[in-house]
Coordinates of C-alpha atoms in Angstrom, one line a residue:
Chain A
X29 CA 19.9 16.1 -57.2
X30 CA 17.6 17.4 -54.4
X31 CA 16.2 13.7 -53.7
X32 CA 20.4 13.0 -53.1
X33 CA 20.3 16.4 -50.7
X34 CA 17.2 15.6 -48.6
X35 CA 18.2 11.8 -48.1
X36 CA 21.6 13.1 -46.7
X37 CA 19.9 15.5 -44.3
X38 CA 17.7 13.2 -43.3
X39 CA 20.6 10.8 -42.6
X40 CA 22.6 13.3 -40.8
X41 CA 19.1 14.1 -38.4
X42 CA 19.4 9.7 -37.7
X43 CA 22.7 9.9 -37.1
X44 CA 23.1 13.5 -35.2
X45 CA 19.3 13.6 -33.2
X46 CA 20.2 10.8 -31.0
X47 CA 23.8 11.8 -30.0
X48 CA 22.1 15.7 -29.4
X49 CA 19.3 13.8 -27.0
X50 CA 22.3 11.9 -25.3
X51 CA 24.2 14.9 -24.5
X52 CA 21.5 16.6 -23.5
X53 CA 20.7 14.5 -20.7
X54 CA 24.1 13.9 -19.6
X55 CA 24.3 17.5 -19.9
X56 CA 21.7 18.2 -17.2
X57 CA 22.9 15.1 -15.0
X58 CA 26.4 16.8 -14.6
X59 CA 25.2 20.4 -14.3
X60 CA 22.7 19.1 -11.4
X61 CA 23.4 20.7 -8.0
X62 CA 20.4 19.5 -5.8
X63 CA 19.5 17.3 -8.3
X64 CA 22.2 14.8 -7.6
X65 CA 20.8 14.8 -3.8
X66 CA 17.6 13.8 -5.1
X67 CA 18.8 11.2 -7.4
X68 CA 21.1 9.8 -4.3
X69 CA 17.4 9.2 -2.4
X70 CA 15.5 8.2 -5.4
X71 CA 18.5 5.3 -6.0
X72 CA 18.4 4.5 -2.1
X73 CA 14.6 4.5 -1.8
X74 CA 14.2 1.9 -5.0
X75 CA 17.5 -0.4 -3.8
X76 CA 15.5 -0.4 -0.3
X77 CA 12.3 -1.0 -1.7
X78 CA 13.1 -3.7 -4.6
X79 CA 16.5 -4.9 -3.3
X80 CA 15.3 -5.5 0.7
X81 CA 11.6 -5.2 1.2
X82 CA 10.3 -6.9 -2.4
X83 CA 12.9 -9.8 -2.0
X84 CA 12.8 -10.7 1.8
X85 CA 9.3 -9.1 3.3
X86 CA 7.2 -8.9 0.4
X87 CA 7.2 -12.4 -1.8
X88 CA 3.8 -12.3 -3.6
X89 CA 2.0 -14.9 -1.8
X90 CA 0.1 -17.1 -4.3
X91 CA 3.4 -16.8 -7.1
X92 CA 5.6 -17.9 -4.6
X93 CA 3.5 -20.8 -2.9
X94 CA 1.7 -22.3 -6.2
X95 CA 3.2 -23.2 -9.4
X96 CA 0.5 -22.4 -11.6
X97 CA -2.7 -20.4 -12.2
X98 CA -5.0 -23.3 -12.2
X99 CA -3.4 -24.3 -9.0
X100 CA -3.6 -20.3 -8.0
X101 CA -7.3 -20.1 -8.8
X102 CA -8.4 -23.5 -7.2
X103 CA -6.7 -22.1 -3.7
X104 CA -8.8 -18.8 -4.0
X105 CA -11.9 -20.9 -4.7
X106 CA -11.0 -22.9 -1.5
X107 CA -10.8 -20.2 0.2
X108 CA -14.0 -18.0 -0.8
X109 CA -16.0 -21.1 -0.7
X110 CA -14.7 -23.5 2.1
X111 CA -12.2 -21.4 4.7
X112 CA -14.3 -18.5 4.7
X113 CA -17.7 -19.0 3.4
X114 CA -19.0 -22.6 4.4
X115 CA -18.7 -22.3 8.1
X116 CA -21.8 -23.2 9.6
X117 CA -23.4 -24.7 6.5
X118 CA -25.1 -27.5 6.7
X119 CA -22.7 -29.0 4.2
X120 CA -19.5 -27.7 5.6
X121 CA -18.7 -30.7 7.6
X122 CA -19.2 -33.1 4.0
X123 CA -16.9 -30.3 2.8
X124 CA -14.4 -30.8 5.1
X125 CA -13.9 -34.4 5.0
X126 CA -14.2 -34.2 1.4
X127 CA -11.8 -31.1 0.3
X128 CA -9.0 -30.8 3.2
X129 CA -7.4 -27.0 2.2
X130 CA -5.1 -27.7 -0.8
X131 CA -1.6 -28.1 -0.1
X132 CA 0.9 -25.9 -1.1
X133 CA 4.5 -26.7 -2.9
Chain B
X6 CA -9.3 -23.9 9.8
X7 CA -11.1 -21.0 10.3
X8 CA -10.4 -21.7 14.2
X9 CA -6.9 -21.1 13.4
X10 CA -7.4 -17.9 11.4
X11 CA -5.5 -15.5 13.2
X12 CA -8.0 -12.5 12.8
X13 CA -6.0 -9.6 13.9
X14 CA -3.7 -10.3 10.9
X15 CA -6.3 -8.3 8.9
X16 CA -6.1 -5.5 11.2
X17 CA -2.8 -5.3 11.2
X18 CA -2.4 -5.6 7.1
X19 CA -5.3 -3.0 6.9
X20 CA -3.0 -0.7 9.4
X21 CA -0.6 -1.0 7.1
X22 CA -2.1 -0.2 4.3
X23 CA -3.7 3.0 5.4
X24 CA -0.2 3.9 7.0
X25 CA 1.1 3.6 2.9
X26 CA -1.7 5.3 1.6
X27 CA -1.5 7.9 4.3
X28 CA 2.1 9.0 3.6
X29 CA 1.6 8.2 0.1
X30 CA -1.1 10.8 -0.2
X31 CA 1.2 13.6 1.6
X32 CA 3.3 13.9 -1.6
X33 CA 0.7 12.9 -4.3
X34 CA -1.4 16.2 -3.9
X35 CA 1.4 18.3 -4.0
X36 CA 2.7 17.0 -7.1
X37 CA -0.5 16.8 -9.0
X38 CA -1.6 20.5 -7.9
X39 CA 1.7 22.1 -8.4
X40 CA 3.1 21.1 -11.1
X41 CA 0.1 23.1 -12.8
X42 CA 1.0 26.4 -10.8
X43 CA 4.4 26.0 -12.3
X44 CA 2.7 25.8 -15.7
X45 CA 0.8 28.7 -15.0
X46 CA 3.9 30.3 -13.9
X47 CA 5.7 29.7 -16.8
X48 CA 3.0 30.6 -18.9
X49 CA 3.2 34.0 -17.6
X50 CA 6.6 34.5 -17.7
X51 CA 6.2 33.6 -21.6
X52 CA 3.5 36.1 -22.4
X53 CA 5.4 39.0 -20.6
X54 CA 8.9 38.3 -20.9
X55 CA 9.5 39.5 -17.5
X56 CA 12.2 37.6 -16.0
X57 CA 10.5 37.8 -12.4
X58 CA 8.3 35.2 -13.5
X59 CA 10.9 32.8 -14.6
X60 CA 12.7 33.2 -11.5
X61 CA 9.5 32.7 -9.4
X62 CA 8.8 30.0 -12.0
X63 CA 12.2 27.9 -11.2
X64 CA 11.8 28.5 -7.3
X65 CA 8.9 26.6 -7.4
X66 CA 9.8 24.1 -9.9
X67 CA 12.7 22.9 -7.7
X68 CA 10.2 22.5 -4.8
X69 CA 8.0 20.2 -6.9
X70 CA 10.9 18.3 -8.4
X71 CA 12.0 18.0 -4.8
X72 CA 8.5 16.7 -3.6
X73 CA 8.6 14.6 -6.7
X74 CA 11.9 12.6 -5.8
X75 CA 10.8 12.1 -2.4
X76 CA 7.6 11.1 -3.2
X77 CA 7.9 8.9 -6.5
X78 CA 7.5 4.9 -6.5
X79 CA 6.2 4.9 -2.7
X80 CA 2.8 3.9 -4.5
X81 CA 4.7 0.6 -5.6
X82 CA 4.6 0.0 -1.8
X83 CA 1.3 -0.3 -1.8
X84 CA 1.0 -3.2 -5.2
X85 CA 3.9 -4.9 -2.9
X86 CA 0.9 -5.3 0.4
X87 CA -1.6 -6.1 -2.6
X88 CA 0.5 -9.2 -3.6
X89 CA 1.6 -10.5 0.0
X90 CA -0.9 -9.1 2.2
X91 CA -4.0 -9.2 0.1
X92 CA -3.0 -12.4 -2.1
X93 CA -7.6 -13.0 -2.4
X94 CA -7.8 -10.1 -3.4
X95 CA -5.2 -9.5 -5.9
X96 CA -6.1 -12.7 -7.6
X97 CA -9.5 -11.7 -7.8
X98 CA -8.9 -8.0 -9.6
X99 CA -6.4 -8.9 -11.6
X100 CA -8.0 -8.7 -14.8
X101 CA -10.1 -5.5 -13.8
X102 CA -7.0 -3.7 -11.8
X103 CA -4.4 -5.4 -14.8
X104 CA -4.6 -2.8 -17.4
X105 CA -5.4 0.3 -16.0
X106 CA -2.5 0.0 -13.4
X107 CA -0.2 -1.3 -16.5
X108 CA -1.3 2.1 -17.9
X109 CA -0.2 4.0 -15.6
X110 CA 2.8 3.0 -15.3
X111 CA 3.8 3.0 -19.1
X112 CA 2.1 6.7 -19.0
X113 CA 4.2 7.9 -16.3
X114 CA 7.6 6.4 -17.4
X115 CA 7.1 7.8 -20.7
X116 CA 6.2 11.7 -19.3
X117 CA 8.9 11.4 -16.6
X118 CA 11.5 10.5 -19.1
X119 CA 10.8 12.9 -21.8
X120 CA 9.0 16.1 -20.3
X121 CA 10.3 16.0 -17.0
X122 CA 14.3 16.2 -18.8
X123 CA 13.1 18.7 -20.6
X124 CA 11.4 20.7 -17.9
X125 CA 14.4 20.8 -15.6
X126 CA 17.6 20.3 -18.1
X127 CA 16.2 22.4 -21.1
X128 CA 16.2 26.0 -19.6
X129 CA 18.0 27.7 -22.4
X130 CA 18.7 24.2 -24.1
X131 CA 15.1 24.3 -26.0
X132 CA 12.9 26.9 -27.3
X133 CA 11.0 28.8 -24.9
X134 CA 7.4 27.4 -26.4
X135 CA 8.9 23.9 -26.4
X136 CA 9.8 24.3 -22.5
X137 CA 6.8 25.8 -21.7
X138 CA 5.0 22.7 -23.9
X139 CA 6.6 20.3 -21.7
X140 CA 5.9 22.1 -18.4
X141 CA 2.0 21.6 -19.4
X142 CA 2.3 17.8 -20.1
X143 CA 4.6 17.2 -16.7
X144 CA 1.0 18.7 -15.3
X145 CA -1.5 17.4 -17.5
X146 CA 0.0 13.7 -17.6
X147 CA 0.9 13.4 -13.8
X148 CA -2.8 14.1 -13.0
X149 CA -3.7 11.9 -16.0
X150 CA -1.7 9.0 -14.1
X151 CA -3.5 9.8 -11.3
X152 CA -6.9 9.0 -13.0
X153 CA -6.0 5.2 -13.3
X154 CA -5.6 4.4 -9.9
X155 CA -8.6 6.3 -8.6
X156 CA -10.7 4.4 -11.4
X157 CA -9.6 1.0 -9.7
X158 CA -10.4 2.9 -6.1
X159 CA -13.7 3.9 -7.5
X160 CA -14.6 0.0 -8.7
X161 CA -13.9 -1.2 -5.4
X162 CA -16.3 1.5 -4.2
X163 CA -18.8 0.6 -7.2
X164 CA -18.0 -3.0 -8.9
X165 CA -19.7 -2.7 -12.7
X166 CA -18.7 -3.6 -16.0
X167 CA -17.4 -6.7 -15.2
X168 CA -18.6 -10.7 -14.6
X169 CA -17.3 -13.2 -12.0
X170 CA -15.7 -16.4 -13.6
X171 CA -16.4 -18.9 -10.9
X172 CA -13.6 -21.3 -12.7
X173 CA -11.3 -18.8 -12.1
X174 CA -12.5 -17.0 -9.2
X175 CA -11.8 -13.6 -11.4
X176 CA -14.1 -10.6 -11.7
X177 CA -13.3 -10.0 -15.6
X178 CA -13.5 -7.3 -17.3
X179 CA -16.9 -6.7 -19.8
X180 CA -16.9 -3.2 -20.4
X181 CA -13.9 -1.0 -19.8
X182 CA -16.5 2.3 -20.3
X183 CA -18.6 1.5 -17.7
X184 CA -15.6 1.2 -15.4
X185 CA -14.0 4.2 -16.5
X186 CA -17.0 6.6 -16.4
X187 CA -18.6 4.9 -13.5
X188 CA -20.1 7.5 -11.3
X189 CA -17.7 6.7 -8.3
X190 CA -14.6 6.6 -10.6
X191 CA -15.7 10.1 -11.6
X192 CA -16.2 11.3 -8.4
X193 CA -13.1 10.2 -7.1
X194 CA -11.2 11.7 -9.7
X195 CA -12.7 15.2 -9.6
X196 CA -12.6 15.3 -6.0
X197 CA -9.1 14.2 -5.2
X198 CA -7.7 16.1 -7.7
X199 CA -9.5 19.6 -6.9
X200 CA -8.5 18.8 -3.3
X201 CA -5.1 18.7 -4.6
X202 CA -5.0 22.1 -6.6
X203 CA -5.8 24.0 -3.4
X204 CA -3.8 21.7 -1.1
X205 CA -0.7 23.1 -3.4
X206 CA -2.3 26.6 -3.6
X207 CA -2.2 26.4 -0.2
X208 CA 1.5 25.3 -0.2
X209 CA 2.4 28.0 -2.1
X210 CA 0.6 30.5 0.1
X211 CA 2.1 29.0 3.0
X212 CA 5.9 29.6 2.1
X213 CA 5.1 33.0 0.5
X214 CA 3.5 34.0 3.7
X215 CA 6.5 32.5 5.6
X216 CA 9.0 35.1 3.1
X217 CA 6.7 38.1 4.0
X218 CA 6.9 37.2 7.4
X219 CA 10.8 37.3 7.1
X220 CA 11.0 40.3 5.2
X221 CA 12.2 38.3 2.3
X222 CA 11.5 38.0 -1.7
X223 CA 8.6 40.4 -1.2
X224 CA 7.5 40.7 -4.7
X225 CA 7.8 37.1 -5.5
X226 CA 5.9 36.1 -2.7
X227 CA 2.9 38.4 -3.4
X228 CA 2.9 37.2 -7.2
X229 CA 3.1 34.0 -5.9
X230 CA 0.1 34.4 -3.6
X231 CA -2.0 36.2 -6.4
X232 CA -1.5 33.3 -8.5
X233 CA -2.2 30.9 -6.0
X234 CA -5.2 32.3 -4.1
X235 CA -7.3 32.8 -7.0
X236 CA -6.1 28.9 -8.1
X237 CA -7.4 27.9 -4.7
X238 CA -10.4 29.8 -4.9
X239 CA -11.5 28.3 -8.5
X240 CA -10.1 24.8 -7.0
X241 CA -12.0 25.1 -3.8
X242 CA -15.2 25.8 -6.0
X243 CA -14.8 22.2 -7.5
X244 CA -13.9 20.8 -4.2
X245 CA -17.9 21.7 -3.2
X246 CA -18.9 21.0 -6.5
X247 CA -17.3 17.5 -6.6
X248 CA -18.0 16.8 -2.9
X249 CA -21.5 17.0 -3.3
X250 CA -21.1 15.1 -6.4
X251 CA -19.6 12.5 -4.7
X252 CA -22.3 12.6 -1.6
X253 CA -24.8 12.1 -3.8
X254 CA -23.0 8.7 -5.5
X255 CA -22.6 7.9 -1.6
X256 CA -26.1 8.2 -1.1
X257 CA -27.2 5.7 -3.8
X258 CA -24.0 3.4 -4.1
X259 CA -23.1 3.3 -0.7
X260 CA -25.5 4.5 1.4
X261 CA -24.0 3.1 4.4
X262 CA -21.2 4.9 4.1
X263 CA -23.3 8.4 4.4
X264 CA -24.9 7.4 7.0
X265 CA -22.0 6.6 8.8
X266 CA -20.4 9.8 8.3
X267 CA -23.6 11.5 9.3
X268 CA -24.3 9.5 12.0
X269 CA -27.5 9.0 11.1
X270 CA -29.0 5.5 12.8
X271 CA -32.9 6.0 11.8
X272 CA -33.8 7.2 8.5
X273 CA -36.1 10.0 8.0
X274 CA -37.7 12.4 5.8
X275 CA -36.5 16.0 5.7
X276 CA -33.3 15.0 7.0
X277 CA -31.2 17.3 9.0
X278 CA -27.7 17.8 8.1
X279 CA -25.2 17.2 11.2
X280 CA -23.2 20.4 11.1
X281 CA -21.3 19.6 14.2
X282 CA -21.6 16.8 17.1
X283 CA -20.3 14.7 19.6
X284 CA -21.2 10.9 19.0
X285 CA -22.3 8.9 21.7
X286 CA -20.1 6.0 22.3
X287 CA -21.6 4.1 24.1
X288 CA -24.8 3.7 21.4
X289 CA -25.9 0.2 19.9
X290 CA -27.9 -0.7 17.0
X291 CA -31.6 -1.2 17.7
X292 CA -31.3 0.7 21.0
X293 CA -33.4 3.8 22.1
X294 CA -30.2 5.8 23.4
X295 CA -29.7 9.1 21.2
X296 CA -26.2 8.4 18.9
X297 CA -25.2 11.8 19.9
X298 CA -24.2 14.1 23.0
X299 CA -24.3 17.0 21.4
X300 CA -25.4 17.9 17.8
X301 CA -26.5 21.0 15.6
X302 CA -28.2 20.1 12.5
X303 CA -29.5 21.8 9.6
X304 CA -33.0 21.1 8.8
X305 CA -33.8 19.2 5.7
X306 CA -30.4 19.6 4.3
X307 CA -29.2 16.1 4.0
X308 CA -32.2 15.0 2.3
X309 CA -30.9 17.6 -0.3
X310 CA -27.7 16.7 -0.4
X311 CA -28.6 13.1 -0.6
X312 CA -31.5 13.1 -2.6
X313 CA -31.4 17.1 -4.1
X314 CA -35.5 16.5 -3.0
X315 CA -36.0 18.7 0.1
X316 CA -38.4 16.1 2.3
X317 CA -37.0 13.0 0.9
X318 CA -36.2 9.9 2.5
X319 CA -32.6 9.1 3.8
X320 CA -32.0 5.7 5.0
X321 CA -30.2 5.5 8.4
X322 CA -28.0 2.6 9.6
X323 CA -30.5 0.6 11.5
X324 CA -33.0 1.1 8.2
X325 CA -30.1 -0.4 6.1
X326 CA -29.1 -3.2 8.6
X327 CA -32.4 -4.3 9.4
X328 CA -34.5 -3.5 6.6
X329 CA -37.5 -1.1 6.2
X330 CA -40.6 -2.7 4.2
X331 CA -41.9 1.0 4.1
X332 CA -39.0 2.5 2.0
X333 CA -38.7 -0.4 0.2
X334 CA -35.1 -1.1 1.9
X335 CA -33.5 -4.9 2.1
X336 CA -31.7 -5.4 5.4
X337 CA -28.6 -6.8 5.6
X338 CA -29.9 -10.6 7.0
X339 CA -31.7 -11.4 3.5
X340 CA -28.8 -10.1 2.0
X341 CA -26.5 -12.9 3.9
X342 CA -29.2 -15.3 3.0
X343 CA -28.5 -14.6 -0.4
X344 CA -24.7 -14.6 0.0
X345 CA -24.5 -17.5 1.2
X346 CA -26.7 -19.4 -1.1
X347 CA -24.2 -18.0 -3.7
X348 CA -21.0 -19.1 -1.8
X349 CA -23.1 -22.5 -1.3
X350 CA -23.8 -22.3 -5.1
X351 CA -20.2 -21.6 -6.3
X352 CA -18.9 -24.7 -4.0
X353 CA -21.5 -27.2 -5.6
X354 CA -20.6 -25.7 -9.1
X355 CA -17.0 -26.7 -8.4
X356 CA -17.8 -30.2 -7.0
X357 CA -20.3 -31.0 -9.5
X358 CA -17.5 -29.9 -12.0
X359 CA -15.0 -31.5 -10.8
X360 CA -17.0 -35.0 -10.7
X361 CA -17.8 -34.2 -14.7
X362 CA -21.7 -33.9 -13.4
X363 CA -22.4 -31.2 -16.3
X364 CA -26.0 -31.3 -15.4
X365 CA -25.8 -30.4 -11.7
X366 CA -22.9 -28.0 -12.5
X367 CA -24.9 -26.1 -15.2
X368 CA -27.8 -26.0 -12.3
X369 CA -25.6 -25.0 -9.5
X370 CA -24.0 -21.9 -11.8
X371 CA -27.3 -20.8 -12.7
X372 CA -28.4 -20.8 -9.3
X373 CA -25.1 -18.8 -8.4
X374 CA -25.8 -15.9 -10.8
X375 CA -29.2 -15.2 -8.9
X376 CA -27.7 -14.3 -6.1
X377 CA -23.7 -13.6 -6.9
X378 CA -24.5 -9.6 -6.4
X379 CA -24.8 -10.5 -2.5
X380 CA -21.5 -13.0 -2.7
X381 CA -19.3 -11.0 0.0
X382 CA -22.8 -11.1 2.5
X383 CA -22.4 -14.8 2.6
X384 CA -19.4 -14.6 4.7
X385 CA -20.7 -11.9 7.2
X386 CA -21.4 -13.5 10.9
X387 CA -23.8 -11.1 12.1
X388 CA -26.1 -8.0 10.1
X389 CA -24.3 -5.8 12.1
X390 CA -20.7 -6.6 10.7
X391 CA -22.4 -4.4 7.4
X392 CA -21.5 -1.5 10.1
X393 CA -18.3 0.8 9.3
X394 CA -16.6 2.7 12.1
X395 CA -19.2 5.2 13.0
X396 CA -17.1 7.5 14.8
X397 CA -14.1 7.5 12.8
X398 CA -16.3 8.0 9.5
X399 CA -17.9 10.9 11.6
X400 CA -15.4 12.7 12.8
X401 CA -13.0 12.6 9.6
X402 CA -16.1 13.8 7.4
X403 CA -16.7 16.4 9.4
X404 CA -13.1 17.7 9.9
X405 CA -13.1 17.8 5.9
X406 CA -15.9 19.9 5.6
X407 CA -15.2 22.0 8.3
X408 CA -11.7 22.7 7.1
X409 CA -12.8 22.1 3.3
X410 CA -14.9 25.7 4.6
X411 CA -12.5 27.8 6.2
X412 CA -9.1 27.0 4.2
X413 CA -11.3 28.7 0.8
X414 CA -11.8 32.2 3.2
X415 CA -8.0 31.7 3.5
X416 CA -7.4 32.0 -0.3
X417 CA -10.0 34.6 -0.5
X418 CA -8.3 37.2 2.4
X419 CA -5.0 36.4 0.2
X420 CA -6.3 37.3 -2.5
X421 CA -8.1 40.7 -0.7
X422 CA -5.4 41.9 1.0
X423 CA -2.3 40.8 -1.6
X424 CA -4.6 43.2 -4.2
X425 CA -4.8 46.1 -1.9
X426 CA -1.1 45.8 -1.3
X427 CA -1.8 45.7 2.6
X428 CA -0.9 41.7 3.0
X429 CA 2.4 42.4 4.7
X430 CA 0.8 44.1 7.5
X431 CA -1.6 41.7 8.4
X432 CA 1.0 39.2 10.7
X433 CA -2.0 37.6 12.3
X434 CA -3.1 36.6 8.6
X435 CA 0.1 35.3 7.2
X436 CA 0.4 33.1 10.5
X437 CA -2.9 31.8 9.4
X438 CA -1.2 30.9 6.3
X439 CA 1.8 29.3 7.2
X440 CA -0.4 27.0 9.2
X441 CA -3.0 26.4 6.5
X442 CA -0.5 24.3 4.5
X443 CA -0.8 21.7 7.9
X444 CA -4.7 22.2 8.0
X445 CA -4.9 21.6 4.2
X446 CA -3.3 18.5 4.4
X447 CA -5.7 17.7 8.0
X448 CA -8.4 17.9 5.5
X449 CA -6.8 15.5 2.3
X450 CA -6.2 12.7 5.2
X451 CA -9.7 12.9 6.8
X452 CA -11.2 12.7 3.3
X453 CA -9.3 9.8 2.6
X454 CA -10.7 8.3 5.9
X455 CA -14.1 8.9 5.1
X456 CA -13.4 7.4 1.9
X457 CA -12.0 4.2 2.9
X458 CA -13.0 3.6 6.6
X459 CA -16.3 4.6 5.5
X460 CA -16.7 1.4 3.0
X461 CA -15.6 -0.9 5.7
X462 CA -15.9 -3.9 6.0
X463 CA -15.8 -4.4 2.1
X464 CA -12.5 -4.9 0.2
X465 CA -14.7 -5.0 -2.8
X466 CA -18.3 -3.1 -2.0
X467 CA -21.0 -5.8 -1.2
X468 CA -18.7 -8.9 -2.9
X469 CA -15.8 -9.2 -1.0
X470 CA -15.3 -8.1 2.6
X471 CA -11.2 -7.8 4.0
X472 CA -11.5 -10.4 5.9
X473 CA -11.9 -12.9 3.1
X474 CA -9.4 -10.5 0.9
X475 CA -6.6 -11.0 2.9
X476 CA -3.6 -14.0 2.3
X477 CA -3.3 -16.6 5.3
X478 CA -0.4 -14.9 6.9
X479 CA 1.1 -14.8 10.6
X480 CA 0.9 -11.5 12.5
X481 CA 4.1 -11.3 13.2
X482 CA 5.1 -11.0 9.4
X483 CA 2.3 -8.2 9.0
X484 CA 3.7 -6.3 12.1
X485 CA 7.3 -6.1 11.1
X486 CA 6.5 -4.5 7.5
X487 CA 4.4 -2.4 9.4
X488 CA 7.3 -0.9 11.5
X489 CA 9.7 -1.3 8.6
X490 CA 7.5 1.1 6.6
X491 CA 7.0 3.4 9.4
X492 CA 10.7 3.7 9.7
X493 CA 10.9 4.2 5.9
X494 CA 8.3 6.9 5.1
X495 CA 9.4 8.8 8.3
X496 CA 12.7 9.2 7.2
X497 CA 11.8 9.5 3.7
X498 CA 9.4 12.6 5.1
X499 CA 12.1 14.3 7.2
X500 CA 14.4 14.2 4.6
X501 CA 11.6 16.1 2.1
X502 CA 11.1 18.6 5.0
X503 CA 14.9 19.3 5.5
X504 CA 15.6 19.4 1.6
X505 CA 12.7 21.9 1.1
X506 CA 13.2 24.1 4.5
X507 CA 16.9 24.4 3.1
X508 CA 15.8 25.7 -0.4
X509 CA 13.1 27.6 1.0
X510 CA 15.6 29.5 3.4
X511 CA 18.1 29.9 0.1
X512 CA 15.3 31.4 -1.6
X513 CA 14.3 32.0 -5.7
X514 CA 18.1 33.1 -5.9
X515 CA 20.2 30.1 -5.0
X516 CA 16.8 27.3 -5.2
X517 CA 16.6 27.3 -9.2
X518 CA 20.4 25.6 -9.4

């Protein structure tokens, strides 16, 4: 009997708690005054950041230029050795001839 | 290929990063510090049951909310820039930064989604203690989420706990604790957060002083000043302590930065600390001209600051660039040789691996490991490139220190005169208080200039210069986004100031709605 009652209480809690939490948030948002303006600013900012800046101006250079991690690693290795590193080195000319810059897809 | 690289792109990318970081840092310290002050105010309300403290808490909480809403996500733009402008760097540090930044993101999300909502929506809907707990959790959570980005920054200044993987071109994490508890990371976090507390205290003092000047909300303003000035003074002590620790760490991990922010060209024993000075812009490394047009030095203090020992030797810029055998200091030229060897061996390793010559690959890798700690020096063309801009670093450091000395005095004066209840008569101090918020922001920005300009030319200290860390983009692309950001951030700043001023004008009765 006691177990059954405890079970009912637990079941009620499981069903009512999410509803209470949802109502808490909904009432909170509904009663905002200044908060509404701030949320609008946040929304506009996120749209500008992700919908415009990220999309059109800030592609991830390596992700959009190369297909696989191996290609990306090879590109960076080429950058830190041949492109920037071996300029003026005695093996520089050989390297340039043997290993032209990696082409991107 | 080197001939076609547009070198000015690096400078635009650096300017863009600096712009973003500096705007971001207008909002962040206020969030970090004000969250604690709000928690203190609310604790006092819960303890005394005095409704005046509740009103006061709600007012400052509203201003905290405005600052948070405007500033939130501005840091994400820095991550956009990493991927686009600094792709070599991003790739190389991905394994180190991935975990801390992911932790920060998850942590921030849960704090904001749960405790933030209770803090703003929960008045009269949850118990007083639950509300107070949420406010404290927001304060602690906001500050803890700053840990991770500062750990990442600390690692760039002092790369530890990692090993370079020559197959993947990545620095891979070997010891998480070494990275998190690196002395540079610890001093970065403690110095940045304590100075944020001081700035937030001055924010409260500035607005309260304005109320007193206007003869409005007098009791609330005085109560706020009392709490903020005590918090500001305690924070100032912490700022001084952590600043000393940061200088000591710089002396041992980034001695070039210390020499630059002190304008010390020739190392000496019993080195004096430049209290003020005007840098001689015509000074060249190695010439005999005086680096200062005017200077006031405190004898022996730099030795004490750098080594905690009076009379000890502090290396100057020329010692670090050209070497000083007497003091066992290796010059940049020798490090460049070792760096170039490391680059060469790394390339030979790649070639040997490609041709299936495992013996040659093993030999090249072994040779690379011997010189890998100087890898970054292999990309420098001249030893003098290892010197950061001395003038900017020197002036920024001294502006930070001078303001860092003045601001606690302002807090102390506010505390004394408010405690004596004579503050309302001290118009000069009230105006100083209003203006002190601007000074605090200047000190903060100057601090970051010291930290970031002072470590040039490195993106990762000694391992990767900024010229190699960047992507192959045209200058025009970066210029366009620079001005886009300038417009976006300026709009956000104007929005913040206008909304805040509106709420401040309304005062605590209206602002808490």
